[in-house]
Short mmCIF file of C-alpha atoms and ligand atoms in Angstrom, two decimals:
data_model
loop_
_atom_site.label_atom_id
_atom_site.label_comp_id
_atom_site.label_asym_id
_atom_site.label_seq_id
_atom_site.Cartn_x
_atom_site.Cartn_y
_atom_site.Cartn_z
CA UNK A 1282 0.00 0.00 0.00
CA UNK A 1283 1.22 3.50 -0.70
CA UNK A 1284 -0.55 5.01 2.31
CA UNK A 1285 2.18 6.36 4.60
CA UNK A 1286 0.25 5.08 7.61
CA UNK A 1287 0.89 1.50 6.62
CA UNK A 1288 4.63 2.07 6.35
CA UNK A 1289 5.06 1.74 10.11
CA UNK A 1290 6.29 -1.54 11.51
CA UNK A 1291 3.99 -0.88 14.47
CA UNK A 1292 0.39 -1.94 14.65
CA UNK A 1293 -2.27 0.75 14.74
CA UNK A 1294 -2.55 2.40 18.13
CA UNK A 1295 -5.52 3.49 20.23
CA UNK A 1296 -4.96 6.11 22.90
CA UNK A 1297 -7.33 6.62 25.81
CA UNK A 1298 -7.10 9.01 28.74
CA UNK A 1299 -7.97 8.04 32.31
CA UNK A 1300 -8.30 11.34 34.15
CA UNK A 1301 -8.14 10.33 37.79
CA UNK A 1302 -5.82 10.50 40.79
CA UNK A 1303 -7.91 8.36 43.16
CA UNK A 1304 -4.95 6.04 43.79
CA UNK A 1305 -2.45 8.79 44.60
CA UNK A 1306 -1.61 10.84 47.69
CA UNK A 1307 -1.13 14.09 45.75
CA UNK A 1308 -3.77 15.56 43.46
CA UNK A 1309 -3.06 16.44 39.84
CA UNK A 1310 -2.27 13.26 37.88
CA UNK A 1311 -5.92 13.44 36.79
CA UNK A 1312 -4.78 16.17 34.39
CA UNK A 1313 -2.17 13.88 32.82
CA UNK A 1314 -4.08 12.82 29.69
CA UNK A 1315 -4.71 16.35 28.45
CA UNK A 1316 -1.18 17.49 29.24
CA UNK A 1317 0.28 14.60 27.23
CA UNK A 1318 -1.97 15.56 24.31
CA UNK A 1319 -0.89 19.20 24.63
CA UNK A 1320 2.73 18.00 24.52
CA UNK A 1321 1.96 16.51 21.08
CA UNK A 1322 1.75 12.78 21.72
CA UNK A 1323 -0.70 12.02 18.90
CA UNK A 1324 1.17 14.11 16.32
CA UNK A 1325 4.52 12.62 17.35
CA UNK A 1326 3.25 9.09 16.76
CA UNK A 1327 1.66 10.05 13.46
CA UNK A 1328 4.99 11.54 12.39
CA UNK A 1329 6.49 8.09 13.02
CA UNK A 1330 4.01 6.67 10.52
CA UNK A 1331 1.80 5.14 13.19
CA UNK A 1332 -1.97 4.96 12.65
CA UNK A 1333 -3.33 6.64 15.81
CA UNK A 1334 -6.88 6.72 17.05
CA UNK A 1335 -7.55 8.97 20.05
CA UNK A 1336 -10.56 7.54 21.88
CA UNK A 1337 -10.81 10.51 24.26
CA UNK A 1338 -11.11 10.06 28.02
CA UNK A 1339 -12.87 7.43 30.12
CA UNK A 1340 -15.32 8.49 32.80
CA UNK A 1341 -15.49 7.46 36.44
CA UNK A 1342 -16.14 8.62 39.99
CA UNK A 1343 -14.68 11.88 41.25
CA UNK A 1344 -11.89 11.87 43.81
CA UNK A 1345 -13.57 12.10 47.24
CA UNK A 1346 -10.18 12.97 48.80
CA UNK A 1347 -10.72 11.00 51.99
CA UNK A 1348 -8.43 9.31 54.51
CA UNK A 1349 -7.68 5.60 54.04
CA UNK A 1350 -10.19 3.07 55.37
CA UNK A 1351 -8.74 -0.26 56.54
CA UNK A 1352 -5.50 0.43 54.71
CA UNK A 1353 -6.96 1.63 51.41
CA UNK A 1354 -7.77 5.11 50.22
CA UNK A 1355 -10.74 5.31 47.83
CA UNK A 1356 -10.87 1.56 47.14
CA UNK A 1357 -14.36 1.66 45.57
CA UNK A 1358 -13.36 4.46 43.23
CA UNK A 1359 -10.10 2.71 42.33
CA UNK A 1360 -12.05 -0.45 41.44
CA UNK A 1361 -14.57 1.48 39.32
CA UNK A 1362 -11.86 3.21 37.29
CA UNK A 1363 -9.92 -0.02 36.84
CA UNK A 1364 -13.00 -1.83 35.59
CA UNK A 1365 -13.42 0.85 32.92
CA UNK A 1366 -9.73 0.59 32.01
CA UNK A 1367 -9.90 -3.20 31.75
CA UNK A 1368 -12.94 -3.05 29.46
CA UNK A 1369 -11.43 -0.40 27.19
CA UNK A 1370 -8.02 -2.11 27.01
CA UNK A 1371 -9.72 -5.40 26.15
CA UNK A 1372 -11.79 -3.87 23.39
CA UNK A 1373 -8.77 -2.04 21.91
CA UNK A 1374 -6.77 -5.29 21.91
CA UNK A 1375 -9.75 -7.08 20.34
CA UNK A 1376 -9.71 -4.50 17.53
CA UNK A 1377 -6.09 -5.40 16.82
CA UNK A 1378 -4.82 -2.07 18.12
CA UNK A 1379 -2.01 -1.38 20.56
CA UNK A 1380 -3.54 0.29 23.64
CA UNK A 1381 -1.83 3.35 25.12
CA UNK A 1382 -3.28 4.35 28.49
CA UNK A 1383 -2.72 7.97 29.48
CA UNK A 1384 -2.97 8.18 33.27
CA UNK A 1385 -3.89 9.04 35.72
CA UNK A 1386 -2.06 7.46 38.60
CA UNK A 1387 -0.39 4.04 38.56
CA UNK A 1388 -3.24 2.12 40.23
CA UNK A 1389 -4.75 2.00 36.72
CA UNK A 1390 -2.15 -0.53 35.59
CA UNK A 1391 -4.21 -3.22 37.33
CA UNK A 1392 -6.98 -2.81 34.75
CA UNK A 1393 -4.70 -2.50 31.75
CA UNK A 1394 -2.51 -5.47 32.66
CA UNK A 1395 -5.43 -7.72 33.61
CA UNK A 1396 -6.78 -7.12 30.09
CA UNK A 1397 -3.39 -7.68 28.47
CA UNK A 1398 -2.83 -10.90 30.45
CA UNK A 1399 -6.18 -12.27 29.33
CA UNK A 1400 -5.42 -11.28 25.72
CA UNK A 1401 -2.06 -13.09 25.88
CA UNK A 1402 -3.65 -16.23 27.29
CA UNK A 1403 -6.26 -16.26 24.51
CA UNK A 1404 -3.66 -15.57 21.81
CA UNK A 1405 -1.14 -18.09 23.17
CA UNK A 1406 1.45 -15.38 23.76
CA UNK A 1407 3.99 -15.00 26.53
CA UNK A 1408 3.55 -11.80 28.54
CA UNK A 1409 6.45 -9.77 29.83
CA UNK A 1410 5.72 -6.66 31.88
CA UNK A 1411 8.42 -3.99 31.99
CA UNK A 1412 7.67 -1.88 35.07
CA UNK A 1413 9.58 1.41 34.72
CA UNK A 1414 9.36 3.12 38.10
CA UNK A 1415 11.17 4.54 41.13
CA UNK A 1416 8.91 2.31 43.24
CA UNK A 1417 8.16 -1.42 43.35
CA UNK A 1418 4.41 -0.73 43.88
CA UNK A 1419 4.18 -4.03 45.77
CA UNK A 1420 2.50 -2.84 48.97
CA UNK A 1421 -0.47 -4.36 50.74
CA UNK A 1422 -3.05 -2.80 53.05
CA UNK A 1423 -1.09 -3.80 56.14
CA UNK A 1424 2.33 -2.78 54.80
CA UNK A 1425 1.46 0.50 53.06
CA UNK A 1426 2.69 3.67 54.75
CA UNK A 1427 0.08 5.74 52.89
CA UNK A 1428 -2.98 3.69 51.96
CA UNK A 1429 -2.52 4.92 48.39
CA UNK A 1430 -3.42 2.14 45.96
CA UNK A 1431 -0.91 3.38 43.35
CA UNK A 1432 1.69 1.79 45.66
CA UNK A 1433 -0.01 -1.63 45.31
CA UNK A 1434 -0.78 -2.56 41.67
CA UNK A 1435 2.02 -5.11 41.13
CA UNK A 1436 1.03 -6.98 44.28
CA UNK A 1437 -2.64 -6.94 43.21
CA UNK A 1438 -1.74 -8.31 39.78
CA UNK A 1439 0.25 -11.10 41.45
CA UNK A 1440 -2.80 -12.04 43.52
CA UNK A 1441 -2.02 -10.17 46.74
CA UNK A 1442 -4.56 -7.51 47.68
CA UNK A 1443 -8.27 -6.78 47.92
CA UNK A 1444 -10.39 -9.34 46.10
CA UNK A 1445 -12.06 -6.67 43.95
CA UNK A 1446 -8.66 -5.89 42.40
CA UNK A 1447 -6.93 -9.29 42.47
CA UNK A 1448 -10.01 -10.83 40.80
CA UNK A 1449 -10.84 -7.88 38.54
CA UNK A 1450 -10.68 -10.13 35.46
CA UNK A 1451 -12.52 -13.03 37.16
CA UNK A 1452 -9.64 -15.27 38.16
CA UNK A 1453 -6.42 -14.65 40.05
CA UNK A 1454 -3.54 -14.13 39.93
CA UNK A 1455 -3.54 -12.23 36.62
CA UNK A 1456 0.22 -12.58 36.27
CA UNK A 1457 3.15 -14.19 38.05
CA UNK A 1458 6.14 -12.28 39.50
CA UNK A 1459 8.23 -14.16 36.92
CA UNK A 1460 6.47 -12.18 34.16
CA UNK A 1461 7.70 -8.85 35.57
CA UNK A 1462 10.97 -6.90 35.30
CA UNK A 1463 11.25 -3.68 37.29
CA UNK A 1464 13.68 -0.97 36.20
CA UNK A 1465 14.78 2.24 37.96
CA UNK A 1466 13.69 1.21 41.44
CA UNK A 1467 15.08 3.22 44.38
CA UNK A 1468 12.26 3.53 46.90
CA UNK A 1469 10.84 0.40 48.49
CA UNK A 1470 9.13 0.56 51.88
CA UNK A 1471 10.37 -1.59 54.77
CA UNK A 1472 7.68 -4.28 54.80
CA UNK A 1473 7.37 -4.09 51.02
CA UNK A 1474 11.03 -5.11 50.74
CA UNK A 1475 10.33 -8.34 52.57
CA UNK A 1476 7.35 -9.14 50.37
CA UNK A 1477 9.27 -8.40 47.19
CA UNK A 1478 12.04 -10.80 48.25
CA UNK A 1479 9.56 -13.45 49.31
CA UNK A 1480 7.97 -13.39 45.84
CA UNK A 1481 11.25 -13.20 43.95
CA UNK A 1482 10.41 -10.05 42.00
CA UNK A 1483 13.09 -9.29 39.41
CA UNK A 1484 14.26 -5.78 40.33
CA UNK A 1485 16.90 -3.81 38.43
CA UNK A 1486 17.44 -1.05 40.97
CA UNK A 1487 19.48 2.13 40.54
CA UNK A 1488 22.50 0.64 42.24
CA UNK A 1489 22.59 -2.25 39.77
CA UNK A 1490 22.07 0.16 36.87
CA UNK A 1491 25.01 2.26 38.14
CA UNK A 1492 27.20 -0.80 38.54
CA UNK A 1493 26.64 -2.61 35.25
CA UNK A 1494 25.21 0.10 32.97
CA UNK A 1495 21.84 0.40 31.27
CA UNK A 1496 22.85 -1.53 28.15
CA UNK A 1497 23.51 -4.69 30.10
CA UNK A 1498 20.44 -4.14 32.27
CA UNK A 1499 18.22 -4.00 29.18
CA UNK A 1500 19.89 -7.06 27.65
CA UNK A 1501 19.05 -8.98 30.80
CA UNK A 1502 15.54 -7.55 31.02
CA UNK A 1503 14.80 -8.51 27.42
CA UNK A 1504 16.44 -11.93 27.55
CA UNK A 1505 14.18 -14.62 26.12
CA UNK A 1506 11.87 -12.15 24.36
CA UNK A 1507 10.92 -13.69 21.01
CA UNK A 1508 8.22 -13.48 18.33
CA UNK A 1509 5.70 -15.05 20.73
CA UNK A 1510 6.24 -12.41 23.42
CA UNK A 1511 3.91 -9.51 24.14
CA UNK A 1512 5.78 -6.67 25.88
CA UNK A 1513 3.70 -4.49 28.15
CA UNK A 1514 5.50 -1.30 29.20
CA UNK A 1515 4.12 0.37 32.33
CA UNK A 1516 5.92 3.70 32.42
CA UNK A 1517 5.64 5.63 35.68
CA UNK A 1518 7.42 8.90 34.89
CA UNK A 1519 8.87 9.01 38.40
CA UNK A 1520 11.43 6.46 37.15
CA UNK A 1521 13.13 9.51 35.64
CA UNK A 1522 15.38 11.74 37.71
CA UNK A 1523 13.32 14.60 39.19
CA UNK A 1524 15.84 17.06 37.72
CA UNK A 1525 14.50 16.22 34.24
CA UNK A 1526 10.97 15.14 35.23
CA UNK A 1527 9.71 17.26 38.13
CA UNK A 1528 6.03 16.92 37.20
CA UNK A 1529 5.07 13.90 39.27
CA UNK A 1530 3.68 13.32 42.77
CA UNK A 1531 6.21 10.95 44.36
CA UNK A 1532 9.63 12.23 43.26
CA UNK A 1533 12.71 10.29 44.37
CA UNK A 1534 16.22 11.66 43.75
CA UNK A 1535 18.83 9.63 41.92
CA UNK A 1536 16.69 8.48 39.01
CA UNK A 1537 17.26 7.39 35.43
CA UNK A 1538 18.86 10.15 33.34
CA UNK A 1539 17.97 11.28 29.82
CA UNK A 1540 20.42 9.06 27.93
CA UNK A 1541 19.62 5.99 30.01
CA UNK A 1542 15.89 6.52 29.47
CA UNK A 1543 16.39 6.84 25.73
CA UNK A 1544 18.38 3.60 25.67
CA UNK A 1545 15.61 1.77 27.55
CA UNK A 1546 13.09 2.86 24.94
CA UNK A 1547 15.38 2.22 21.97
CA UNK A 1548 16.24 -1.30 23.08
CA UNK A 1549 12.56 -2.11 23.63
CA UNK A 1550 11.80 -0.70 20.16
CA UNK A 1551 14.51 -2.89 18.63
CA UNK A 1552 12.69 -6.04 19.78
CA UNK A 1553 9.61 -5.08 17.73
CA UNK A 1554 7.49 -6.75 20.41
CA UNK A 1555 5.84 -3.75 22.10
CA UNK A 1556 2.21 -4.71 22.58
CA UNK A 1557 0.75 -2.21 25.05
CA UNK A 1558 1.77 0.85 27.06
CA UNK A 1559 0.77 2.82 30.16
CA UNK A 1560 2.08 6.36 30.67
CA UNK A 1561 1.21 7.31 34.24
CA UNK A 1562 1.82 9.76 37.08
CA UNK A 1563 2.36 12.85 34.90
CA UNK A 1564 1.19 15.71 37.14
CA UNK A 1565 1.13 19.10 35.40
CA UNK A 1566 0.31 20.90 38.67
CA UNK A 1567 3.85 20.08 39.84
CA UNK A 1568 5.57 20.48 36.48
CA UNK A 1569 7.69 23.24 34.98
CA UNK A 1570 6.39 24.39 31.61
CA UNK A 1571 5.09 20.89 30.80
CA UNK A 1572 8.67 19.55 30.71
CA UNK A 1573 7.71 16.13 32.05
CA UNK A 1574 4.99 15.54 29.47
CA UNK A 1575 7.26 16.81 26.68
CA UNK A 1576 9.98 14.42 27.84
CA UNK A 1577 7.49 11.54 28.04
CA UNK A 1578 6.46 12.21 24.43
CA UNK A 1579 10.11 12.32 23.37
CA UNK A 1580 10.67 8.93 25.02
CA UNK A 1581 7.54 7.45 23.42
CA UNK A 1582 8.93 8.47 20.02
CA UNK A 1583 12.02 6.38 20.80
CA UNK A 1584 9.80 3.54 21.96
CA UNK A 1585 8.22 3.68 18.50
CA UNK A 1586 11.54 3.44 16.73
CA UNK A 1587 12.89 6.97 16.46
CA UNK A 1588 16.66 6.76 16.69
CA UNK A 1589 19.30 9.41 17.11
CA UNK A 1590 21.60 8.07 14.40
CA UNK A 1591 21.08 6.88 10.83
CA UNK A 1592 19.29 3.72 11.89
CA UNK A 1593 15.77 4.54 10.71
N1 LIG B 821 2.99 4.67 41.56
C1 LIG B 821 3.60 5.37 42.49
N2 LIG B 821 4.07 6.56 42.24
N3 LIG B 821 3.72 4.79 43.68
C2 LIG B 821 4.35 5.44 44.82
C3 LIG B 821 4.23 4.60 46.05
C4 LIG B 821 4.90 5.25 47.22
C5 LIG B 821 4.93 4.42 48.49
N4 LIG B 821 5.69 3.21 48.31
C6 LIG B 821 3.50 4.06 48.92
O1 LIG B 821 3.13 2.91 48.86
O2 LIG B 821 2.77 4.91 49.35
MN1 LIG B 822 4.39 3.41 40.06
MN1 LIG B 823 6.53 5.49 41.14
#
């Protein structure tokens, strides 16, 4: 076909915004979807030759902004939003499109990954989740220091958490810790550390990245990825160093720098196996001139094959 849209080696994409911060302890990530659009996400993908459909934003309950109850803040609202995310992700995957979730806070990855896991099971594909984050997000109601559910999605997906989230897709666990690789980690709470070790979560923390370098980290993370693998990238922008990405609610110093982040995205792009993406925790209320959203868009371009040299 001569249509430039079909020249991309990527499948068509469907973008949907999830404007909520019910899982977070700081307000503002609810404005993430619009700020990523303002930063030019759709146009940047189209310029890569990708067929992009913007489905607009999902709807759900408002943020009641209440204190945690029995270890969870806003659990009912978190479940309602995740149900909507799961349904939309499933229908996008069913249409043969690559879903891109614009968060919103990171609790929403429960819904997106439950849908992706089901899709992989039905399609006979192996799932690998790349969790790009400063945090392990493996808390439970009795370990959490905050009650914020955005600190719990990985545990929920692995079957540890409130039934409404662990069984969101009907059965549990949605995934196994062996399906997950975490990159950029540098803040894990005391009890969370124990749980992470107990479950053998594969964590590439900042110390390991410093010691061996990002190239080797990504080689290890992507080991075994083949044509039957579906890569789900769950990109919490707080993986990035706050000096380059200040617009997020739970900043932790000592994060991934610009070059390292580009290499992560480029090496994922090289596999050609990207199947779904979350971009979460962009908070324009804390940002400087939309720098964090602009950087996220820049990194997504690399994830869709833009390279700095003559490799296109
Ligand atoms: N997705 C995130 N930004 N999570 C931050 C979690 C922070 C902290 N570990 C907590 O559980 O409260
Ligand atoms: Mn996170
Ligand atoms: Mn985080």
